[in-house]
Coordinates of C-alpha atoms and ligand atoms in Angstrom, one line a residue:
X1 CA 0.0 0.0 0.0
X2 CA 1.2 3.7 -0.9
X3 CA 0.9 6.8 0.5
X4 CA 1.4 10.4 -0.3
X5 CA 4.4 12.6 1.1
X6 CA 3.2 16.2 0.6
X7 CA 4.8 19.6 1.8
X8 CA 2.3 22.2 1.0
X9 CA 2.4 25.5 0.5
X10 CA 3.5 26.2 -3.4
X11 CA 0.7 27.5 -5.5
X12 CA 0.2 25.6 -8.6
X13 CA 1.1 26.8 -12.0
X14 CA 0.8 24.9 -15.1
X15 CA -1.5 23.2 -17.3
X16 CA -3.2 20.1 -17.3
X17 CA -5.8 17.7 -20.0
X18 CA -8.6 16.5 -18.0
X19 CA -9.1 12.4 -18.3
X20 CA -11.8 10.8 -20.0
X21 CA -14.7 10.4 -16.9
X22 CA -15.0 7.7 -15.1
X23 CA -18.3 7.6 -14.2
X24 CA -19.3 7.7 -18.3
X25 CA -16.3 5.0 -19.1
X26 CA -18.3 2.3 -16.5
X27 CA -21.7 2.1 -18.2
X28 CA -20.6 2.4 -21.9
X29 CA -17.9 -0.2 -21.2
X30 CA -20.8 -2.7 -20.0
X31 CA -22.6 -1.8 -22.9
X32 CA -20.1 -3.8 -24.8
X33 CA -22.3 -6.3 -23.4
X34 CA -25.2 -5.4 -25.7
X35 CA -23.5 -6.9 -28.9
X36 CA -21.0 -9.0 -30.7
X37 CA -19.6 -6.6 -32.9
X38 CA -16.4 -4.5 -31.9
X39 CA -16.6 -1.1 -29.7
X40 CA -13.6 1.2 -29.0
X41 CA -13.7 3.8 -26.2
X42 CA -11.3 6.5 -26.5
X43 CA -9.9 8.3 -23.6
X44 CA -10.9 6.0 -21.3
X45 CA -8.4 6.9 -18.0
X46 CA -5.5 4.2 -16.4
X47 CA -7.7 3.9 -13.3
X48 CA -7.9 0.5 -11.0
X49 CA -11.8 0.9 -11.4
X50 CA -11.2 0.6 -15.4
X51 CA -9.2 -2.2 -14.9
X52 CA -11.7 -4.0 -12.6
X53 CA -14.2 -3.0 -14.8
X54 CA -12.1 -5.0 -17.5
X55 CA -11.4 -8.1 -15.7
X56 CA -15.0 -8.4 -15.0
X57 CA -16.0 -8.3 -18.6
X58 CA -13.3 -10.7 -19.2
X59 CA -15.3 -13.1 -17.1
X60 CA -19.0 -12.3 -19.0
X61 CA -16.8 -13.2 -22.5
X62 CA -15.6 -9.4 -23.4
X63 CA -12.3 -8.9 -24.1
X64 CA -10.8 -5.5 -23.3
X65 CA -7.6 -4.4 -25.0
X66 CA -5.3 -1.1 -25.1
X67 CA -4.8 -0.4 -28.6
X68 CA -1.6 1.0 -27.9
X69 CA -0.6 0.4 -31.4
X70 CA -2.8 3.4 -32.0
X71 CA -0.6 5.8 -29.8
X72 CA 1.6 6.7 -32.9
X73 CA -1.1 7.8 -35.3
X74 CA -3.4 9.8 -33.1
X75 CA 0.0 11.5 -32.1
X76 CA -0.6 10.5 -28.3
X77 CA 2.4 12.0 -26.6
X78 CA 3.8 9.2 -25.4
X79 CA 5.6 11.2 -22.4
X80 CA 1.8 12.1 -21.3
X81 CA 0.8 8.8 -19.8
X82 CA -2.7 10.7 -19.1
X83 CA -3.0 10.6 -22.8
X84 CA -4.7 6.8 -22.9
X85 CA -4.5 4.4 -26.4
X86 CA -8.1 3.0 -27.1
X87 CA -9.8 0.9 -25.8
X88 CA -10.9 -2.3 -27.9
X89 CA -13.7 -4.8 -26.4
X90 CA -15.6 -7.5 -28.0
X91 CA -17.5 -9.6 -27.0
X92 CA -16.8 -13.2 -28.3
X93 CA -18.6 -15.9 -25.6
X94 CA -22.0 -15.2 -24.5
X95 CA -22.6 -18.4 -22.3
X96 CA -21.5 -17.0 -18.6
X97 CA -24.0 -14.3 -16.9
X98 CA -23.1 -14.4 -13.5
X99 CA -20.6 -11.2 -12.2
X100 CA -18.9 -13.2 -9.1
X101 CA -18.9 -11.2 -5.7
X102 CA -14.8 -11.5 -5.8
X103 CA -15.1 -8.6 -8.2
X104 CA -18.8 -7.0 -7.7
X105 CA -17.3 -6.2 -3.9
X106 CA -14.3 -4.2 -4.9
X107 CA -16.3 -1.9 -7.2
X108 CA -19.9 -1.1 -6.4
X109 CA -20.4 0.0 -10.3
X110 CA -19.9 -3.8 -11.5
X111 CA -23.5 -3.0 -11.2
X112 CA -24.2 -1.5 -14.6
X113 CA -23.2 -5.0 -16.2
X114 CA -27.2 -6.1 -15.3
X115 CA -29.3 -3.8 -17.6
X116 CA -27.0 -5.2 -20.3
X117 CA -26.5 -8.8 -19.2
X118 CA -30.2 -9.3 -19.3
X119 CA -30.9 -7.2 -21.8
X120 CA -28.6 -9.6 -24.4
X121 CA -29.2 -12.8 -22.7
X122 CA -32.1 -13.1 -20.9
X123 CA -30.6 -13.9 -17.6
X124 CA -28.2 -11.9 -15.4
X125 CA -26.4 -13.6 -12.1
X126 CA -24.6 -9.9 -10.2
X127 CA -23.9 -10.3 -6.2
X128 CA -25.3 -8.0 -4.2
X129 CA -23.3 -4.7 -3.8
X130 CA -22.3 -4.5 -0.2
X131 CA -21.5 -1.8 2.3
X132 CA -19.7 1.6 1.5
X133 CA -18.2 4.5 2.7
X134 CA -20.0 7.1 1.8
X135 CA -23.6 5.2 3.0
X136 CA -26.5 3.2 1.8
X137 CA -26.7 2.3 -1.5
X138 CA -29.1 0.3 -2.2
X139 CA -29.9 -0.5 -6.2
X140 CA -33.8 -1.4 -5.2
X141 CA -34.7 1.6 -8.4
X142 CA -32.3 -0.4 -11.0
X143 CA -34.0 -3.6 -10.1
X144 CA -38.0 -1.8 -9.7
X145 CA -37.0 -0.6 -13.3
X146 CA -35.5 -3.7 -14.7
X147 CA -38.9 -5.4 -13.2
X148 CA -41.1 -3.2 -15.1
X149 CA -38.9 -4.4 -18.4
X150 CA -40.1 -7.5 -17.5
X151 CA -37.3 -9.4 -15.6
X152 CA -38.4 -12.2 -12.9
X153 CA -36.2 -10.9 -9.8
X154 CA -34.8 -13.4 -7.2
X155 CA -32.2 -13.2 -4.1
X156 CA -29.9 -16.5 -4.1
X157 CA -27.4 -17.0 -2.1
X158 CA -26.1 -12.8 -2.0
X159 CA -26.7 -12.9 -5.6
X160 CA -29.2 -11.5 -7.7
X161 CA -30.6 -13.4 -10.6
X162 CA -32.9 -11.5 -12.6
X163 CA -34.1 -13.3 -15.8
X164 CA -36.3 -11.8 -18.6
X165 CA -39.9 -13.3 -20.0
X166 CA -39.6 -15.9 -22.3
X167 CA -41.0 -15.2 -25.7
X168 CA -43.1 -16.0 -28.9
X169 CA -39.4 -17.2 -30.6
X170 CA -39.1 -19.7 -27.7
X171 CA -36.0 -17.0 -26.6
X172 CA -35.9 -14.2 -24.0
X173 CA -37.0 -10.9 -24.3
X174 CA -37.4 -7.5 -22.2
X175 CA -40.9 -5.9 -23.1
X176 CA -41.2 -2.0 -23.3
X177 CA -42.9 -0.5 -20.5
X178 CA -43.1 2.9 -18.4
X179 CA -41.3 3.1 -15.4
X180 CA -41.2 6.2 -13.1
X181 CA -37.2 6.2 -11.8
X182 CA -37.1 8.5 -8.9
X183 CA -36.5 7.8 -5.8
X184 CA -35.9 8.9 -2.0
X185 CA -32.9 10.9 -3.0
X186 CA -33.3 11.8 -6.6
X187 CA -32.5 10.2 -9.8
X188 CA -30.1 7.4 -9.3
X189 CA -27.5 7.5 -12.5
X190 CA -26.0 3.8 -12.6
X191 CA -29.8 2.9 -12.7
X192 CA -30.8 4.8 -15.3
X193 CA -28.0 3.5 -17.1
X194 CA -28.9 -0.1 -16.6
X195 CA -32.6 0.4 -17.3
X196 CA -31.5 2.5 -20.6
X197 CA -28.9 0.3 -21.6
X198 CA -31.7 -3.1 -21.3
X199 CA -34.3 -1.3 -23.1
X200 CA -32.7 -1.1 -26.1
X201 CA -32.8 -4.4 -26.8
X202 CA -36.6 -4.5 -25.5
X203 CA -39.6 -5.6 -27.7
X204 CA -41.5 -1.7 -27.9
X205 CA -41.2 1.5 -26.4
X206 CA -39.7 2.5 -22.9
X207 CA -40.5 5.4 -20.9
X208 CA -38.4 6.5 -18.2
X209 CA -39.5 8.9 -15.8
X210 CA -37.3 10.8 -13.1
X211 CA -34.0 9.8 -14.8
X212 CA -30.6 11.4 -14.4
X213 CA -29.6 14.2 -16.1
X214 CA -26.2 13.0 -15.8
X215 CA -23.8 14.2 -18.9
X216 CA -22.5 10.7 -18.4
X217 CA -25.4 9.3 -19.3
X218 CA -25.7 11.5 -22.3
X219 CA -22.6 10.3 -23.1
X220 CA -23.7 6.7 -22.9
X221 CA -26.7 7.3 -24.8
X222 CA -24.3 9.2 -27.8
X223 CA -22.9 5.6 -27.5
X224 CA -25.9 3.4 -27.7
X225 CA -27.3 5.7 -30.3
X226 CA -24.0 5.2 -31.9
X227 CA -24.5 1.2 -31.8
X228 CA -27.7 1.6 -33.5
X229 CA -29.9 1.9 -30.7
X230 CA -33.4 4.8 -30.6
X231 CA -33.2 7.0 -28.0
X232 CA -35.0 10.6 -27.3
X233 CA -34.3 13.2 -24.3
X234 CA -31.3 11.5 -22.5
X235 CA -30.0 14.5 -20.1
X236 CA -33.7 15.5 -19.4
X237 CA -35.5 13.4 -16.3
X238 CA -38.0 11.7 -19.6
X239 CA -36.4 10.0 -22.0
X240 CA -38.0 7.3 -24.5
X241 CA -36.4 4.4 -25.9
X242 CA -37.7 2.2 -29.2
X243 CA -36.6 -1.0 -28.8
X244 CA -34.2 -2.8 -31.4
X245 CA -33.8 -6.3 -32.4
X246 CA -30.1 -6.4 -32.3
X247 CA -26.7 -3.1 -32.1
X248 CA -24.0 -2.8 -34.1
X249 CA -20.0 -1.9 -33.3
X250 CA -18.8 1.6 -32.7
X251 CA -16.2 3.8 -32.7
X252 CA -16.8 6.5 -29.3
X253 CA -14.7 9.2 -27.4
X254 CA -15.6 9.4 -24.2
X255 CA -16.7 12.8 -22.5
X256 CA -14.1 14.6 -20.2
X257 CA -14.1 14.1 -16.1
X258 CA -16.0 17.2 -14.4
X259 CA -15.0 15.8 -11.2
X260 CA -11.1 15.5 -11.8
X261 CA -11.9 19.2 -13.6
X262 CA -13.8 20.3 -10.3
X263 CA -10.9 19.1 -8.4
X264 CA -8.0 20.8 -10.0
X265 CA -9.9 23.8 -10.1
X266 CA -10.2 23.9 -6.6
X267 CA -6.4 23.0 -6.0
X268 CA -5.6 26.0 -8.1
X269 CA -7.9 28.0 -5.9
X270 CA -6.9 26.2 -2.6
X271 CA -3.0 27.0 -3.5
X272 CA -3.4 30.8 -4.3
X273 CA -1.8 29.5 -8.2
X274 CA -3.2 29.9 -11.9
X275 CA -3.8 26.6 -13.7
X276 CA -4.7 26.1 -16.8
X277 CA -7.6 23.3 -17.6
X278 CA -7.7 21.8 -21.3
X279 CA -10.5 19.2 -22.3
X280 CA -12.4 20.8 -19.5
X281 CA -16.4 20.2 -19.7
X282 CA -17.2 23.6 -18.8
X283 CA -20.5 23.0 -19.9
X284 CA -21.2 20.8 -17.7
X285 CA -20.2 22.6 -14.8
X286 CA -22.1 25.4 -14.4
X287 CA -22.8 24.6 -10.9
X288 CA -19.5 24.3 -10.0
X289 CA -18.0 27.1 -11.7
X290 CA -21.1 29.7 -10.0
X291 CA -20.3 28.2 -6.6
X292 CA -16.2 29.0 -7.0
X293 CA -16.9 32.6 -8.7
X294 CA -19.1 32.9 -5.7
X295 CA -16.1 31.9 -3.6
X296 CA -14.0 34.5 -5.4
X297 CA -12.4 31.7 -7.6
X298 CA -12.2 33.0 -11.7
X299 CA -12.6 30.6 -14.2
X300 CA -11.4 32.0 -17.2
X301 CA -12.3 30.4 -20.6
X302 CA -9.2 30.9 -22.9
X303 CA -10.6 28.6 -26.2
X304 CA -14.4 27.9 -25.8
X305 CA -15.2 26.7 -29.5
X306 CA -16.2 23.8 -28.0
X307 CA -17.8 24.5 -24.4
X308 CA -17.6 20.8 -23.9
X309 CA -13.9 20.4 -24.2
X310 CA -13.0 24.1 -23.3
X311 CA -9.7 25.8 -22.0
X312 CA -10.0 27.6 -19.1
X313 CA -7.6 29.2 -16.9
X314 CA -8.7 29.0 -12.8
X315 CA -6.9 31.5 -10.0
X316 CA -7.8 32.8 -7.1
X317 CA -9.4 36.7 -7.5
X318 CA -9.7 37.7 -3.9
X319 CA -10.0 37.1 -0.7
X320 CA -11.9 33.2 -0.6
X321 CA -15.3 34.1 0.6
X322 CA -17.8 31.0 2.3
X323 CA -20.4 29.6 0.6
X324 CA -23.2 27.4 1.1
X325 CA -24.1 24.7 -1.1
X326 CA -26.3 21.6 -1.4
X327 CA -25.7 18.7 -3.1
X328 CA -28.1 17.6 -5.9
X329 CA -28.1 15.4 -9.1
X330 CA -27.3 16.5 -12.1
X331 CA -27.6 20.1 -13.1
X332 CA -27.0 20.8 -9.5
X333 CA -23.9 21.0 -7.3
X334 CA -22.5 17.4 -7.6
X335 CA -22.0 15.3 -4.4
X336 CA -18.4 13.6 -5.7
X337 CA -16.7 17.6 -4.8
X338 CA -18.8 18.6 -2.0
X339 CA -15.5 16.6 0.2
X340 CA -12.7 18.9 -2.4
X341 CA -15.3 22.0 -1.7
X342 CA -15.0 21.8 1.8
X343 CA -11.2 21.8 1.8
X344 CA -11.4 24.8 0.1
X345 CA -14.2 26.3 2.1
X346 CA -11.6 25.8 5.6
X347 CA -9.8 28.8 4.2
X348 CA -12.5 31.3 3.5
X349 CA -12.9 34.3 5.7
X350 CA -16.2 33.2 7.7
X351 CA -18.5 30.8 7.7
X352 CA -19.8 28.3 4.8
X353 CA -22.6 25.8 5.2
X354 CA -22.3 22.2 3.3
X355 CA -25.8 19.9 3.1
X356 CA -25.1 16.6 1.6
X357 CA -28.3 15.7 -0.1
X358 CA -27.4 12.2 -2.2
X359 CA -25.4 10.9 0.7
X360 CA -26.1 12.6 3.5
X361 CA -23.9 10.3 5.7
X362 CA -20.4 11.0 2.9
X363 CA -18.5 13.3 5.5
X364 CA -15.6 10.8 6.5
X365 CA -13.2 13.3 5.4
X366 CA -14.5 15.6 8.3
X367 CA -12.5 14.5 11.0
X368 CA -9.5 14.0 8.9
X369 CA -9.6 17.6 7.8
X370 CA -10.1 18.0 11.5
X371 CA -6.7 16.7 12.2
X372 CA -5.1 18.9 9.6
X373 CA -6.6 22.1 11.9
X374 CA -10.1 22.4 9.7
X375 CA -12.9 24.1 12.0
X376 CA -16.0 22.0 11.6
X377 CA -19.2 21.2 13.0
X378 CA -21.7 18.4 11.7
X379 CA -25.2 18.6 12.6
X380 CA -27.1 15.7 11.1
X381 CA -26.2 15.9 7.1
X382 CA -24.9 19.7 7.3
X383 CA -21.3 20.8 7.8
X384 CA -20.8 24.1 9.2
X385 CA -17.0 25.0 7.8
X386 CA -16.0 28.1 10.1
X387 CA -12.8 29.2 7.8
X388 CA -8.9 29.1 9.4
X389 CA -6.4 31.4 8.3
X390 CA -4.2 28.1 8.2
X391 CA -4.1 24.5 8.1
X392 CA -0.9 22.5 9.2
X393 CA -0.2 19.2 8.2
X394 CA -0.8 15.9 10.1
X395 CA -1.0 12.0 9.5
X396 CA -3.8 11.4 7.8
X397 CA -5.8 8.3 6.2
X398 CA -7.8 7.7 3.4
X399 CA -11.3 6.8 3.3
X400 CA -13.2 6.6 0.4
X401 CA -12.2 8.2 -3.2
X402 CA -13.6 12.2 -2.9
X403 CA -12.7 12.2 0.3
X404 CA -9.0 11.5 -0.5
X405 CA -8.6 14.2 -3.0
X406 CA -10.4 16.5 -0.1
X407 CA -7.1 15.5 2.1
X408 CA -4.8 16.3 -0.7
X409 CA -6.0 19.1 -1.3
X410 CA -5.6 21.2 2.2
X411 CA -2.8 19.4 2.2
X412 CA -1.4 21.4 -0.9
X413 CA -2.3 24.5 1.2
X414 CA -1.2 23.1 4.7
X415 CA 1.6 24.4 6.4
X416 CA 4.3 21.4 6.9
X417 CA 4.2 17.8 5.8
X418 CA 1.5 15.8 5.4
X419 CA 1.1 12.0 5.4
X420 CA -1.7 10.5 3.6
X421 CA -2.3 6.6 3.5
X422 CA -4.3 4.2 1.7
X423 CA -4.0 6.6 -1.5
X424 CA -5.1 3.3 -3.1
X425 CA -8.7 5.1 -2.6
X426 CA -7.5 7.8 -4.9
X427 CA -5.9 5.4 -7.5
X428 CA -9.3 4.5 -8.2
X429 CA -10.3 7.5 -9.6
X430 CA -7.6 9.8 -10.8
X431 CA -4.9 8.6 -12.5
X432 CA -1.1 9.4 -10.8
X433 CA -2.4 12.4 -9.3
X434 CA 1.0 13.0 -7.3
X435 CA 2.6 13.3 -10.8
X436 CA -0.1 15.2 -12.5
X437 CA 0.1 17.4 -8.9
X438 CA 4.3 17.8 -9.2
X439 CA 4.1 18.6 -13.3
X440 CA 1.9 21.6 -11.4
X441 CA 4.9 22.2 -9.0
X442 CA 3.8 20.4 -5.7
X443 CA 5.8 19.0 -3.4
X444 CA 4.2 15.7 -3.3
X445 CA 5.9 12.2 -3.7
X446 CA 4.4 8.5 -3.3
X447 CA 6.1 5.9 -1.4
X448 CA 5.1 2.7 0.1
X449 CA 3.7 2.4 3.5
X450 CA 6.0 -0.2 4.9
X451 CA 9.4 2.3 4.1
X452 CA 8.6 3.7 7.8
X453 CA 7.7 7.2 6.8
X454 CA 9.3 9.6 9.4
X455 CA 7.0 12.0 10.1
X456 CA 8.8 15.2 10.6
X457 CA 5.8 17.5 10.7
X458 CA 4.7 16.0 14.6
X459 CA 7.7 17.9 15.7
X460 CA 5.7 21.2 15.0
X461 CA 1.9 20.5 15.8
X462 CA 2.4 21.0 19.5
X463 CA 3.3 24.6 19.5
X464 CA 1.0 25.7 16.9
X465 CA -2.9 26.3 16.9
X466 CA -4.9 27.8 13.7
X467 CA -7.0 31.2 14.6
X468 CA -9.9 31.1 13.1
X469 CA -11.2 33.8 10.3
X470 CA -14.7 33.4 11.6
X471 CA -17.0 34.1 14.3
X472 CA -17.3 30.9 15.9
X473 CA -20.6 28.7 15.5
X474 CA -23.2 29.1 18.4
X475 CA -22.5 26.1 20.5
X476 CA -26.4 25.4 19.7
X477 CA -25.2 24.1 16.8
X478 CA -23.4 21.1 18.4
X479 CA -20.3 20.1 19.4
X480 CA -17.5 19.9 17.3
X481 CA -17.2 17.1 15.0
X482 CA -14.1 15.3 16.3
Ligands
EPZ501 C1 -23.0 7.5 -9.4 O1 -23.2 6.4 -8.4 C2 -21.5 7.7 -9.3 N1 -20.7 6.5 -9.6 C3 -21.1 8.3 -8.0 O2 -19.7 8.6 -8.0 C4 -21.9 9.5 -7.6 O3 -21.7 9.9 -6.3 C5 -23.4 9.2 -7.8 O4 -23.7 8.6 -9.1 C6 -24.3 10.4 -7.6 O5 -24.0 11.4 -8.5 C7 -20.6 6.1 -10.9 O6 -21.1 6.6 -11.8 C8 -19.7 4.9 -11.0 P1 -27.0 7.0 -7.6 P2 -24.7 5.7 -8.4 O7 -27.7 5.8 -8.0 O8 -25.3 5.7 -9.7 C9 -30.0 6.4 -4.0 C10 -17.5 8.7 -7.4 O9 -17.0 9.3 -6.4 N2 -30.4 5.2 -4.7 O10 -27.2 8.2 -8.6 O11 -24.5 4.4 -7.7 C11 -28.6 6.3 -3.5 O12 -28.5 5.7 -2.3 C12 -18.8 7.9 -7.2 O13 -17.0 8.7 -8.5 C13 -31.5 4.5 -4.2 O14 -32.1 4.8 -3.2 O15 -25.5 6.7 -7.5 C14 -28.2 7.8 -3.5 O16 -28.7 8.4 -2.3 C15 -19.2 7.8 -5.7 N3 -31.9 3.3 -4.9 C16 -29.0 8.4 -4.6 O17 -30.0 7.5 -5.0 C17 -31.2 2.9 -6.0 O18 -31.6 1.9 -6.6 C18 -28.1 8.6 -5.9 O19 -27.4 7.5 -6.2 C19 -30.2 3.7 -6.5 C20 -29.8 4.8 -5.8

């Protein structure tokens, strides 16, 4: 296991491509699933979840290949190993249908292989996600909506087997139906991925109601569309989907990350440097990029022809000002940088207020930002953020992926060294951030746990306590979060 080395304090200069996104790479890789014929992703990121996501497929008869042949004529720099060669899958045996727990339990989005599992073969076997980090998670809406297409649903042994009606051809076959997918907390994205992704194979017409307005499941439907399949008003909450008989191969890029986009932006901000963003889905953000203005955070676009892959230069404008956000799905502010939000929020000069809507339990980075001399108090699924006009590093460990990149974060800005372990949480989601970090001038390294990291920093904590910026919370409030 690694961890992360990091002396803050340097304000970032530079600029860096955003990755392909992982959350859009997940679904359109299962979709592979839907046909026989050849499908290449491009700029699909290096992440672990990729390559879990790959070994998976392996399993259901999809092979997944790096064309790296390719690197030469697209002109990939080869010295930019965030520049990715495409991805090939096909797949070539359509006789297994059961995603084993081994692999469903170290990725929660091994999920999105059931819409298209059952869609193609008429049964799909996936174990039960299990806990997580960030909260319940339960996938009753993927399975209410699979249920609607048609699909007998069973519990066996931590699995579930879902298996579609048989039909007039003696085969199996989804039917078209209208399903309403909202649920306690919103649209649910990975569900409306599977339930999209199964009906277009499904005998009629599919409504969906309450959908996500995810751009990554735009992006999937550009794909499915793409493969042949009919699809109107993906990235509204209703879209409609004509079943087909069979898809076809295709040939897709992948939309950019507005998370890793969100999260540079904010180390930028959280650094007092200028960065510049290139393949960044500004148009996509709008959220994001109101809340940091707000926050006194410019995000400049330098080369908007295409607002979906813009340039865009992010600094700090003034003084960082609190803000108060809460999380909602998609066009609203996103959950996965309300952790990289707060970091930056323990700097501003007074008091900020953070309601976590989607997952209102995700606040495990709270006590680690805490430790690092953060001012914060929880009530119930608000975080009160009462600003610091320094943070000083500390020992710290990972918890789940957003709120690793929260800890890197003020620990760019910290005073001191910071140790961050189990960055394995991060290496699921952004790919060698401590290089793409130093090419931005951090002082950040990667090492392994076991080389007995001397902790230097300890030495200082003891004599030195952050003032705070703000007035402090009434006590009414509740204690601090500790
Ligand atoms: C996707 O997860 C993302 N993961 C998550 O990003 C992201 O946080 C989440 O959407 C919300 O934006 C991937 O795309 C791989 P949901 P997903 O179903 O689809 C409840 C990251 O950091 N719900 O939209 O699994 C659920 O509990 C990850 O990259 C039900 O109640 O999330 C939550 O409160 C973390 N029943 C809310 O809906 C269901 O059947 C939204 O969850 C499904 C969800």
């Amino acid at each position: 296991m690694d961890a992360f080395v990091i002396r803050g304090g340097t304000p970032l200069h530079g600029s860096i491509r955003i990755n392909g996104a992982k959350n859009a790479a997940l679904p359109l890789m299962a979709a592979a699933l839907l046909t026989d014929q050849p499908i290449t992703l491009r700029d699909v990121p290096n992440l672990v979840d990729i390559r879990n996501m790959s070994a998976l497929l392996a399993e259901l008869g999809c092979s997944c290949q790096r064309d790296e042949s390719a690197r030469q004529s697209l002109n990939l720099d080869p010295s930019d190993s965030r520049q990715s060669a495409p991805l090939l899958l096909r797949t070539t045996v359509e006789s297994a249908s059961h995603a084993r727990y081994d692999i469903v339990r170290t990725m929660r989005a091994s999920v999105c292989v059931l819409g298209p599992l059952l869609a193609r073969r008429g049964v799909a076997r996936v174990a039960m996600p299990g806990g997580c980090a960030i909260g319940d998670r339960p996938i009753d809406l993927h399975l209410k909506g699979l249920a609607a297409l048609g699909a007998a649903v069973e519990l066996d042994s931590g699995d579930i087997v879902l298996t579609a009606p048989a039909n007039k051809a003696g085969g199996r076959r989804l039917r078209g139906a209208r399903i309403f997918l909202g649920g306690r907390f919103g649209s649910t994205a990975l569900g409306t991925a599977n339930v999209m992704s199964a009906a277009t194979l499904a005998e009629g017409e599919t409504l969906i109601e309450g959908a996500a307005c995810e751009p990554e499941i735009v992006d999937l439907a550009a794909l499915l569309t793409q493969m042949g399949a009919q699809i109107q008003g993906a990235g509204t909450p209703r879209i409609v989907i004509q079943g087909v008989d069979s898809l076809a191969g295709a040939d897709h890029t992948i939309v950019p990350d507005r998370i890793e986009a969100g999260t540079f932006m904010i180390a930028a901000a959280l650094t007092q440097g200028e960065v510049t963003l290139s393949n960044c889905p500004l148009d996509s953000m709008m959220a994001v990029t109101e809340t940091l203005r707000q926050a006194g955070v410019e995000v400049t676009p330098t080369n908007r022809d295409d607002p979906t892959r813009a340039t865009c230069a992010v600094r700090l404008a003034s003084d960082l000002r609190p803000t108060q956000i809460t999380t909602q799905p998609h066009p609203g502010f996103p959950t996965d940088l309300q952790a990289q939000l707060m970091a930056l929020m323990c700097l501003a000069r007074g008091n900020s207020v953070l309601t976590e809507r989607i997952f209102p339990q995700r606040f495990l980075h709270v006590a680690e930002l805490t430790r690092l001399g953060a001012r914060l108090v929880r009530e119930g699924s608000t975080v009160i953020v009462s600003g610091v006009d320094q943070l000083v590093g500390a020992p710290v460990m990972a918890s789940d992926l957003r709120a690793s990149a929260s800890l890197v974060l003020a620990a760019l800005a910290a005073k001191g060294e910071t140790v961050l372990r189990r960055v394995y949480h991060l290496d699921r989601g952004y790919e060698k951030m401590e290089q793409a970090l130093a090419a931005l001038g951090a002082d950040i390294r990667r090492t392994p746990e076991n080389q007995g990291i001397a902790f230097s920093a300890l030495a200082h904590v003891g004599d030195y306590m952050p003032q705070s910026k703000s007035p402090q919370p009434p006590s009414s409030v509740g204690a601090p979060v500790t």
